[in-house]
Amino acid sequence: MVNLYGSIQPITVFPAKREQWNDLEACVGNLTNQTIPGHDVYADEAEEFDPSGRAEFDEHVATTIPKRKWNGPTFALQRLSFPDGKAKIDCKLGRYYVSLVTSEACDMELMRALAPQPDGPVPLSELPRRSWAHNKAGDPVVNGSGRSAAVAVATVILKAAEGGGYDILLNPRSGEVATHQFFNHVAPSGIFSPLDVNPPTFHKEFSVHRNFFREYIEELYSVDEYEIGTKPHHDVEEEPEIVQLIEALNAGVASLYYTGISVNLLNLRPEICTLLFIRDPDWYRRELAEADKSGRPWRMAWEWLGRENEYRLPSGRQHQYLFPLNENFEPRIPHEPMLRPAALIPNAAAAIDLALRVVK
């Protein structure tokens, strides 16, 4: 499990090798099927999903909310292998609601079982959803059989701070997301997914680079056409914010790294982790100014809690955008409350841990 500054989180990590850091596609393996399931299809003949999840799936389909909650296509875990000691992830095409009821359900099931005695053991026999995953996959950390475990891509934005030290963009998730409401997470982060169901598109989007650019512009500038694929033609690298970012990368002002893969042991879902390291302390201020002038200001998307909604956070929590570190990449505030397990999604802890292994 990950121990981030004393905060122990139920997630395992497979760090990238040094020679992989500069290749965002280093972990991307094969796409093992060529057809995206229908939006109302729970399982086809090739899949063996837990039948007890069907009613919950149908309920999600019936309660779809446009631009907020929908059954979008995903790249889901097929298998995780380690040729030459380097993590490689093969994926299958899936749907978000199926991931909710076959993978995320394992997390919720465990939380319910732990509620009467949080520090007590829970036998696998009392966790039927998790038992199904174990029985079908053997080791569900590396095998996606029996479920649709949507892969995610999470990026740590680590920027040099004015006056010394560093800041990490770390923000509470909103109350409108399907999972981990109000928990702190790194941004941008989102589901590894195609934009639509057309084969040429989903093969092009089977790319960490492409998904990072899409999440960057969608989550930091609230440009939702890169979340739901509303345009007949999308080329995210032509967007002005991405052009500026690429210029910064080419000039050495910033670097973009692949840092490894994490697997959340609660929901049994993998996440590809990356790092955007901004060395120029003036970058953030310039980026905000340029965005304002362009008419598309820096504005966190709906998945993230705005400061005006701080009152919705659990008691004792405060809204913060940035997690400050000193020159040695240690928290400026001892026992930083942003990192408490009750406030931090395990995936954020893993992404930060992997990022720090690169910069240190």
PDB file of C-alpha atoms in Angstrom, residues 59-291:
ATOM      1  CA  GLU A  59     -31.314   1.960 -12.726  1.00  0.00           C
ATOM      2  CA  HIS A  60     -28.257   3.932 -13.845  1.00  0.00           C
ATOM      3  CA  VAL A  61     -29.451   3.809 -17.461  1.00  0.00           C
ATOM      4  CA  ALA A  62     -32.876   5.084 -16.398  1.00  0.00           C
ATOM      5  CA  THR A  63     -31.402   7.976 -14.396  1.00  0.00           C
ATOM      6  CA  THR A  64     -28.925   9.318 -16.949  1.00  0.00           C
ATOM      7  CA  ILE A  65     -28.283  13.072 -16.652  1.00  0.00           C
ATOM      8  CA  PRO A  66     -27.010  14.719 -19.869  1.00  0.00           C
ATOM      9  CA  LYS A  67     -23.508  16.220 -19.467  1.00  0.00           C
ATOM     10  CA  ARG A  68     -23.355  14.976 -15.863  1.00  0.00           C
ATOM     11  CA  LYS A  69     -23.944  11.221 -15.692  1.00  0.00           C
ATOM     12  CA  TRP A  70     -24.066   9.048 -18.779  1.00  0.00           C
ATOM     13  CA  ASN A  71     -22.989   5.615 -19.935  1.00  0.00           C
ATOM     14  CA  GLY A  72     -19.997   6.665 -21.993  1.00  0.00           C
ATOM     15  CA  PRO A  73     -17.546   4.240 -23.637  1.00  0.00           C
ATOM     16  CA  THR A  74     -14.393   3.308 -21.731  1.00  0.00           C
ATOM     17  CA  PHE A  75     -11.122   1.484 -22.089  1.00  0.00           C
ATOM     18  CA  ALA A  76     -11.315  -1.175 -19.359  1.00  0.00           C
ATOM     19  CA  LEU A  77      -8.696  -3.485 -17.895  1.00  0.00           C
ATOM     20  CA  GLN A  78      -8.146  -6.732 -19.770  1.00  0.00           C
ATOM     21  CA  ARG A  79      -4.837  -7.669 -18.201  1.00  0.00           C
ATOM     22  CA  LEU A  80      -1.810  -6.085 -16.570  1.00  0.00           C
ATOM     23  CA  SER A  81       1.503  -7.752 -17.400  1.00  0.00           C
ATOM     24  CA  PHE A  82       5.138  -7.008 -16.627  1.00  0.00           C
ATOM     25  CA  PRO A  83       7.482  -7.810 -19.530  1.00  0.00           C
ATOM     26  CA  ASP A  84      11.052  -6.986 -18.471  1.00  0.00           C
ATOM     27  CA  GLY A  85       9.630  -5.710 -15.181  1.00  0.00           C
ATOM     28  CA  LYS A  86       7.695  -2.892 -16.907  1.00  0.00           C
ATOM     29  CA  ALA A  87       3.936  -2.610 -16.433  1.00  0.00           C
ATOM     30  CA  LYS A  88       1.916  -3.016 -19.634  1.00  0.00           C
ATOM     31  CA  ILE A  89      -1.874  -2.704 -19.706  1.00  0.00           C
ATOM     32  CA  ASP A  90      -4.088  -4.388 -22.300  1.00  0.00           C
ATOM     33  CA  CYS A  91      -7.613  -3.016 -22.523  1.00  0.00           C
ATOM     34  CA  LYS A  92     -11.060  -3.993 -23.720  1.00  0.00           C
ATOM     35  CA  LEU A  93     -13.861  -1.641 -24.730  1.00  0.00           C
ATOM     36  CA  GLY A  94     -16.545  -1.138 -22.118  1.00  0.00           C
ATOM     37  CA  ARG A  95     -19.125   1.235 -20.697  1.00  0.00           C
ATOM     38  CA  TYR A  96     -19.030   3.475 -17.628  1.00  0.00           C
ATOM     39  CA  TYR A  97     -22.183   2.175 -15.918  1.00  0.00           C
ATOM     40  CA  VAL A  98     -20.912  -1.397 -16.181  1.00  0.00           C
ATOM     41  CA  SER A  99     -17.736  -0.263 -14.438  1.00  0.00           C
ATOM     42  CA  LEU A 100     -19.834   1.340 -11.704  1.00  0.00           C
ATOM     43  CA  VAL A 101     -21.743  -1.847 -10.923  1.00  0.00           C
ATOM     44  CA  THR A 102     -18.945  -4.398 -11.406  1.00  0.00           C
ATOM     45  CA  SER A 103     -15.894  -2.536 -10.028  1.00  0.00           C
ATOM     46  CA  GLU A 104     -16.933   0.536  -8.033  1.00  0.00           C
ATOM     47  CA  ALA A 105     -19.562  -1.651  -6.364  1.00  0.00           C
ATOM     48  CA  CYS A 106     -16.723  -3.602  -4.695  1.00  0.00           C
ATOM     49  CA  ASP A 107     -15.690  -0.425  -2.859  1.00  0.00           C
ATOM     50  CA  MET A 108     -19.209   0.396  -1.672  1.00  0.00           C
ATOM     51  CA  GLU A 109     -19.838  -3.209  -0.654  1.00  0.00           C
ATOM     52  CA  LEU A 110     -16.690  -3.230   1.494  1.00  0.00           C
ATOM     53  CA  MET A 111     -17.559   0.115   3.130  1.00  0.00           C
ATOM     54  CA  ARG A 112     -20.986  -1.218   4.124  1.00  0.00           C
ATOM     55  CA  ALA A 113     -19.433  -4.374   5.575  1.00  0.00           C
ATOM     56  CA  LEU A 114     -16.889  -2.339   7.575  1.00  0.00           C
ATOM     57  CA  ALA A 115     -19.417   0.168   8.929  1.00  0.00           C
ATOM     58  CA  PRO A 116     -20.328  -1.754  12.133  1.00  0.00           C
ATOM     59  CA  GLN A 117     -16.654  -2.386  13.018  1.00  0.00           C
ATOM     60  CA  PRO A 118     -14.287  -0.263  10.882  1.00  0.00           C
ATOM     61  CA  ASP A 119     -11.101  -1.890  12.207  1.00  0.00           C
ATOM     62  CA  GLY A 120     -12.388  -5.445  12.074  1.00  0.00           C
ATOM     63  CA  PRO A 121     -11.690  -8.092   9.426  1.00  0.00           C
ATOM     64  CA  VAL A 122     -14.236  -8.848   6.710  1.00  0.00           C
ATOM     65  CA  PRO A 123     -14.032 -12.324   5.141  1.00  0.00           C
ATOM     66  CA  LEU A 124     -14.290 -12.520   1.369  1.00  0.00           C
ATOM     67  CA  SER A 125     -17.335 -14.765   1.790  1.00  0.00           C
ATOM     68  CA  GLU A 126     -19.278 -11.737   3.067  1.00  0.00           C
ATOM     69  CA  LEU A 127     -18.446  -9.709  -0.048  1.00  0.00           C
ATOM     70  CA  PRO A 128     -20.319 -11.336  -2.961  1.00  0.00           C
ATOM     71  CA  ARG A 129     -19.417  -8.696  -5.581  1.00  0.00           C
ATOM     72  CA  ARG A 130     -15.723  -8.886  -4.711  1.00  0.00           C
ATOM     73  CA  SER A 131     -15.901 -12.681  -4.511  1.00  0.00           C
ATOM     74  CA  TRP A 132     -17.266 -12.754  -8.059  1.00  0.00           C
ATOM     75  CA  ALA A 133     -14.302 -10.704  -9.295  1.00  0.00           C
ATOM     76  CA  HIS A 134     -11.811 -12.966  -7.503  1.00  0.00           C
ATOM     77  CA  ASN A 135     -13.467 -16.152  -8.757  1.00  0.00           C
ATOM     78  CA  LYS A 136     -13.477 -14.997 -12.391  1.00  0.00           C
ATOM     79  CA  ALA A 137     -10.098 -13.248 -12.470  1.00  0.00           C
ATOM     80  CA  GLY A 138      -7.987 -15.143  -9.961  1.00  0.00           C
ATOM     81  CA  ASP A 139      -5.993 -12.011  -9.197  1.00  0.00           C
ATOM     82  CA  PRO A 140      -8.280  -9.029  -9.941  1.00  0.00           C
ATOM     83  CA  VAL A 141      -5.393  -6.577  -9.550  1.00  0.00           C
ATOM     84  CA  VAL A 142      -3.905  -7.769 -12.845  1.00  0.00           C
ATOM     85  CA  ASN A 143      -6.852  -9.497 -14.542  1.00  0.00           C
ATOM     86  CA  GLY A 144     -10.067  -7.749 -15.600  1.00  0.00           C
ATOM     87  CA  SER A 145     -12.158 -10.871 -16.205  1.00  0.00           C
ATOM     88  CA  GLY A 146     -15.649 -10.934 -14.720  1.00  0.00           C
ATOM     89  CA  ARG A 147     -16.005  -7.169 -14.573  1.00  0.00           C
ATOM     90  CA  SER A 148     -15.490  -3.968 -16.544  1.00  0.00           C
ATOM     91  CA  ALA A 149     -12.815  -2.043 -14.638  1.00  0.00           C
ATOM     92  CA  ALA A 150     -12.613   1.311 -16.422  1.00  0.00           C
ATOM     93  CA  VAL A 151      -9.024   2.545 -16.615  1.00  0.00           C
ATOM     94  CA  ALA A 152      -8.369   6.166 -15.638  1.00  0.00           C
ATOM     95  CA  VAL A 153      -5.602   8.663 -16.360  1.00  0.00           C
ATOM     96  CA  ALA A 154      -4.520  10.963 -13.520  1.00  0.00           C
ATOM     97  CA  THR A 155      -2.027  13.809 -13.835  1.00  0.00           C
ATOM     98  CA  VAL A 156      -0.182  15.540 -11.027  1.00  0.00           C
ATOM     99  CA  ILE A 157       0.437  19.182 -11.923  1.00  0.00           C
ATOM    100  CA  LEU A 158       3.492  20.116  -9.872  1.00  0.00           C
ATOM    101  CA  LYS A 159       4.556  23.709 -10.343  1.00  0.00           C
ATOM    102  CA  ALA A 160       7.361  25.796  -8.919  1.00  0.00           C
ATOM    103  CA  ALA A 161       5.892  28.278  -6.445  1.00  0.00           C
ATOM    104  CA  GLU A 162       6.713  31.961  -6.298  1.00  0.00           C
ATOM    105  CA  GLY A 163       9.110  32.443  -3.392  1.00  0.00           C
ATOM    106  CA  GLY A 164      10.389  28.865  -3.488  1.00  0.00           C
ATOM    107  CA  GLY A 165       9.006  25.392  -3.055  1.00  0.00           C
ATOM    108  CA  TYR A 166       6.277  23.795  -5.107  1.00  0.00           C
ATOM    109  CA  ASP A 167       2.504  23.474  -5.371  1.00  0.00           C
ATOM    110  CA  ILE A 168       0.383  20.517  -6.453  1.00  0.00           C
ATOM    111  CA  LEU A 169      -3.056  21.130  -7.912  1.00  0.00           C
ATOM    112  CA  LEU A 170      -5.287  19.189  -5.497  1.00  0.00           C
ATOM    113  CA  ASN A 171      -8.973  19.948  -5.360  1.00  0.00           C
ATOM    114  CA  PRO A 172     -12.136  18.452  -3.816  1.00  0.00           C
ATOM    115  CA  ARG A 173     -14.400  16.568  -6.197  1.00  0.00           C
ATOM    116  CA  SER A 174     -17.904  17.945  -6.535  1.00  0.00           C
ATOM    117  CA  GLY A 175     -21.107  16.512  -5.123  1.00  0.00           C
ATOM    118  CA  GLU A 176     -22.317  15.695  -8.649  1.00  0.00           C
ATOM    119  CA  VAL A 177     -19.766  13.002  -9.501  1.00  0.00           C
ATOM    120  CA  ALA A 178     -20.805   9.356  -9.227  1.00  0.00           C
ATOM    121  CA  THR A 179     -18.034   8.305  -6.823  1.00  0.00           C
ATOM    122  CA  HIS A 180     -15.771   9.812  -4.135  1.00  0.00           C
ATOM    123  CA  GLN A 181     -17.779  12.996  -3.728  1.00  0.00           C
ATOM    124  CA  PHE A 182     -15.863  15.768  -1.895  1.00  0.00           C
ATOM    125  CA  PHE A 183     -12.618  13.767  -1.697  1.00  0.00           C
ATOM    126  CA  ASN A 184      -9.453  15.576  -2.800  1.00  0.00           C
ATOM    127  CA  HIS A 185      -7.969  14.431  -6.095  1.00  0.00           C
ATOM    128  CA  VAL A 186      -5.312  15.626  -8.507  1.00  0.00           C
ATOM    129  CA  ALA A 187      -6.460  17.393 -11.641  1.00  0.00           C
ATOM    130  CA  PRO A 188      -6.792  16.734 -14.455  1.00  0.00           C
ATOM    131  CA  SER A 189      -7.967  13.156 -14.004  1.00  0.00           C
ATOM    132  CA  GLY A 190     -10.620  11.137 -15.777  1.00  0.00           C
ATOM    133  CA  ILE A 191     -11.641   7.949 -17.492  1.00  0.00           C
ATOM    134  CA  PHE A 192      -9.367   6.603 -20.243  1.00  0.00           C
ATOM    135  CA  SER A 193     -11.900   6.557 -23.052  1.00  0.00           C
ATOM    136  CA  PRO A 194     -12.699   7.039 -26.731  1.00  0.00           C
ATOM    137  CA  LEU A 195     -14.695  10.109 -27.727  1.00  0.00           C
ATOM    138  CA  ASP A 196     -17.292   8.141 -29.679  1.00  0.00           C
ATOM    139  CA  VAL A 197     -18.103   4.648 -30.923  1.00  0.00           C
ATOM    140  CA  ASN A 198     -16.472   4.875 -34.381  1.00  0.00           C
ATOM    141  CA  PRO A 199     -13.488   2.479 -34.745  1.00  0.00           C
ATOM    142  CA  PRO A 200     -11.107   5.029 -36.345  1.00  0.00           C
ATOM    143  CA  THR A 201     -11.781   7.388 -33.453  1.00  0.00           C
ATOM    144  CA  PHE A 202     -11.403   4.927 -30.607  1.00  0.00           C
ATOM    145  CA  HIS A 203      -8.132   3.573 -32.030  1.00  0.00           C
ATOM    146  CA  LYS A 204      -6.775   7.143 -32.257  1.00  0.00           C
ATOM    147  CA  GLU A 205      -7.921   7.887 -28.708  1.00  0.00           C
ATOM    148  CA  PHE A 206      -6.289   4.733 -27.297  1.00  0.00           C
ATOM    149  CA  SER A 207      -3.469   7.042 -26.265  1.00  0.00           C
ATOM    150  CA  VAL A 208      -2.412   8.479 -22.914  1.00  0.00           C
ATOM    151  CA  HIS A 209      -1.174  11.635 -24.654  1.00  0.00           C
ATOM    152  CA  ARG A 210      -4.534  12.264 -26.314  1.00  0.00           C
ATOM    153  CA  ASN A 211      -6.481  11.581 -23.132  1.00  0.00           C
ATOM    154  CA  PHE A 212      -4.209  13.844 -21.101  1.00  0.00           C
ATOM    155  CA  PHE A 213      -4.700  16.730 -23.553  1.00  0.00           C
ATOM    156  CA  ARG A 214      -8.457  16.172 -23.558  1.00  0.00           C
ATOM    157  CA  GLU A 215      -8.702  16.082 -19.764  1.00  0.00           C
ATOM    158  CA  TYR A 216      -6.415  19.112 -19.451  1.00  0.00           C
ATOM    159  CA  ILE A 217      -8.657  21.309 -21.567  1.00  0.00           C
ATOM    160  CA  GLU A 218     -11.924  19.789 -20.363  1.00  0.00           C
ATOM    161  CA  GLU A 219     -11.249  19.873 -16.616  1.00  0.00           C
ATOM    162  CA  LEU A 220      -9.148  23.027 -16.298  1.00  0.00           C
ATOM    163  CA  TYR A 221     -11.043  25.138 -18.845  1.00  0.00           C
ATOM    164  CA  SER A 222     -14.469  23.447 -18.606  1.00  0.00           C
ATOM    165  CA  VAL A 223     -14.565  22.634 -22.342  1.00  0.00           C
ATOM    166  CA  ASP A 224     -17.142  19.856 -22.336  1.00  0.00           C
ATOM    167  CA  GLU A 225     -16.975  18.933 -26.032  1.00  0.00           C
ATOM    168  CA  TYR A 226     -13.821  16.973 -25.186  1.00  0.00           C
ATOM    169  CA  GLU A 227     -15.714  15.050 -22.545  1.00  0.00           C
ATOM    170  CA  ILE A 228     -18.687  13.893 -24.576  1.00  0.00           C
ATOM    171  CA  GLY A 229     -17.495  14.205 -28.172  1.00  0.00           C
ATOM    172  CA  THR A 230     -19.978  16.770 -29.485  1.00  0.00           C
ATOM    173  CA  LYS A 231     -18.004  17.835 -32.564  1.00  0.00           C
ATOM    174  CA  PRO A 232     -17.937  15.952 -35.897  1.00  0.00           C
ATOM    175  CA  HIS A 233     -14.156  16.466 -35.895  1.00  0.00           C
ATOM    176  CA  HIS A 234     -11.909  16.802 -32.859  1.00  0.00           C
ATOM    177  CA  ASP A 235      -8.246  17.719 -32.882  1.00  0.00           C
ATOM    178  CA  VAL A 236      -7.365  18.678 -29.349  1.00  0.00           C
ATOM    179  CA  GLU A 237      -3.794  19.616 -30.294  1.00  0.00           C
ATOM    180  CA  GLU A 238      -5.159  22.547 -32.314  1.00  0.00           C
ATOM    181  CA  GLU A 239      -6.798  24.115 -29.254  1.00  0.00           C
ATOM    182  CA  PRO A 240      -4.946  27.292 -28.142  1.00  0.00           C
ATOM    183  CA  GLU A 241      -4.445  26.068 -24.570  1.00  0.00           C
ATOM    184  CA  ILE A 242      -2.810  22.878 -25.825  1.00  0.00           C
ATOM    185  CA  VAL A 243      -0.700  24.798 -28.354  1.00  0.00           C
ATOM    186  CA  GLN A 244       0.627  26.927 -25.469  1.00  0.00           C
ATOM    187  CA  LEU A 245       1.279  23.865 -23.347  1.00  0.00           C
ATOM    188  CA  ILE A 246       3.180  22.125 -26.150  1.00  0.00           C
ATOM    189  CA  GLU A 247       5.260  25.284 -26.640  1.00  0.00           C
ATOM    190  CA  ALA A 248       6.106  25.240 -22.917  1.00  0.00           C
ATOM    191  CA  LEU A 249       7.082  21.559 -23.146  1.00  0.00           C
ATOM    192  CA  ASN A 250       9.279  22.174 -26.195  1.00  0.00           C
ATOM    193  CA  ALA A 251      10.956  25.151 -24.499  1.00  0.00           C
ATOM    194  CA  GLY A 252      11.794  23.160 -21.366  1.00  0.00           C
ATOM    195  CA  VAL A 253       9.574  25.339 -19.183  1.00  0.00           C
ATOM    196  CA  ALA A 254       7.587  22.209 -18.408  1.00  0.00           C
ATOM    197  CA  SER A 255       8.029  18.451 -18.697  1.00  0.00           C
ATOM    198  CA  LEU A 256       5.432  15.721 -19.080  1.00  0.00           C
ATOM    199  CA  TYR A 257       6.243  12.293 -17.655  1.00  0.00           C
ATOM    200  CA  TYR A 258       4.699   8.845 -17.401  1.00  0.00           C
ATOM    201  CA  THR A 259       5.184   7.824 -13.756  1.00  0.00           C
ATOM    202  CA  GLY A 260       3.504   4.425 -13.427  1.00  0.00           C
ATOM    203  CA  ILE A 261       0.256   2.564 -12.846  1.00  0.00           C
ATOM    204  CA  SER A 262      -1.785   2.292  -9.674  1.00  0.00           C
ATOM    205  CA  VAL A 263      -4.559  -0.151  -8.799  1.00  0.00           C
ATOM    206  CA  ASN A 264      -7.072   0.910  -6.164  1.00  0.00           C
ATOM    207  CA  LEU A 265      -7.605  -2.103  -3.883  1.00  0.00           C
ATOM    208  CA  LEU A 266     -11.092  -0.928  -2.904  1.00  0.00           C
ATOM    209  CA  ASN A 267     -12.671  -0.709  -6.356  1.00  0.00           C
ATOM    210  CA  LEU A 268     -10.095  -2.854  -8.228  1.00  0.00           C
ATOM    211  CA  ARG A 269      -9.652  -0.249 -10.958  1.00  0.00           C
ATOM    212  CA  PRO A 270      -6.291   0.747 -12.499  1.00  0.00           C
ATOM    213  CA  GLU A 271      -5.091   4.265 -13.180  1.00  0.00           C
ATOM    214  CA  ILE A 272      -2.308   5.417 -15.501  1.00  0.00           C
ATOM    215  CA  CYS A 273      -0.361   8.166 -13.722  1.00  0.00           C
ATOM    216  CA  THR A 274       1.463  11.094 -15.295  1.00  0.00           C
ATOM    217  CA  LEU A 275       3.241  14.230 -14.115  1.00  0.00           C
ATOM    218  CA  LEU A 276       3.217  17.736 -15.576  1.00  0.00           C
ATOM    219  CA  PHE A 277       6.203  19.429 -13.921  1.00  0.00           C
ATOM    220  CA  ILE A 278       6.172  23.225 -14.361  1.00  0.00           C
ATOM    221  CA  ARG A 279       9.589  24.696 -13.559  1.00  0.00           C
ATOM    222  CA  ASP A 280       8.674  28.357 -14.126  1.00  0.00           C
ATOM    223  CA  PRO A 281       7.034  29.935 -11.035  1.00  0.00           C
ATOM    224  CA  ASP A 282       5.394  32.589 -13.241  1.00  0.00           C
ATOM    225  CA  TRP A 283       3.656  30.014 -15.427  1.00  0.00           C
ATOM    226  CA  TYR A 284       0.440  29.834 -13.406  1.00  0.00           C
ATOM    227  CA  ARG A 285      -0.035  33.612 -13.359  1.00  0.00           C
ATOM    228  CA  ARG A 286       0.669  33.890 -17.097  1.00  0.00           C
ATOM    229  CA  GLU A 287      -1.645  31.009 -17.881  1.00  0.00           C
ATOM    230  CA  LEU A 288      -4.504  32.631 -15.987  1.00  0.00           C
ATOM    231  CA  ALA A 289      -3.908  35.975 -17.722  1.00  0.00           C
ATOM    232  CA  GLU A 290      -3.720  34.423 -21.203  1.00  0.00           C
ATOM    233  CA  ALA A 291      -6.857  32.399 -20.565  1.00  0.00           C
TER     234      ALA A 291
END
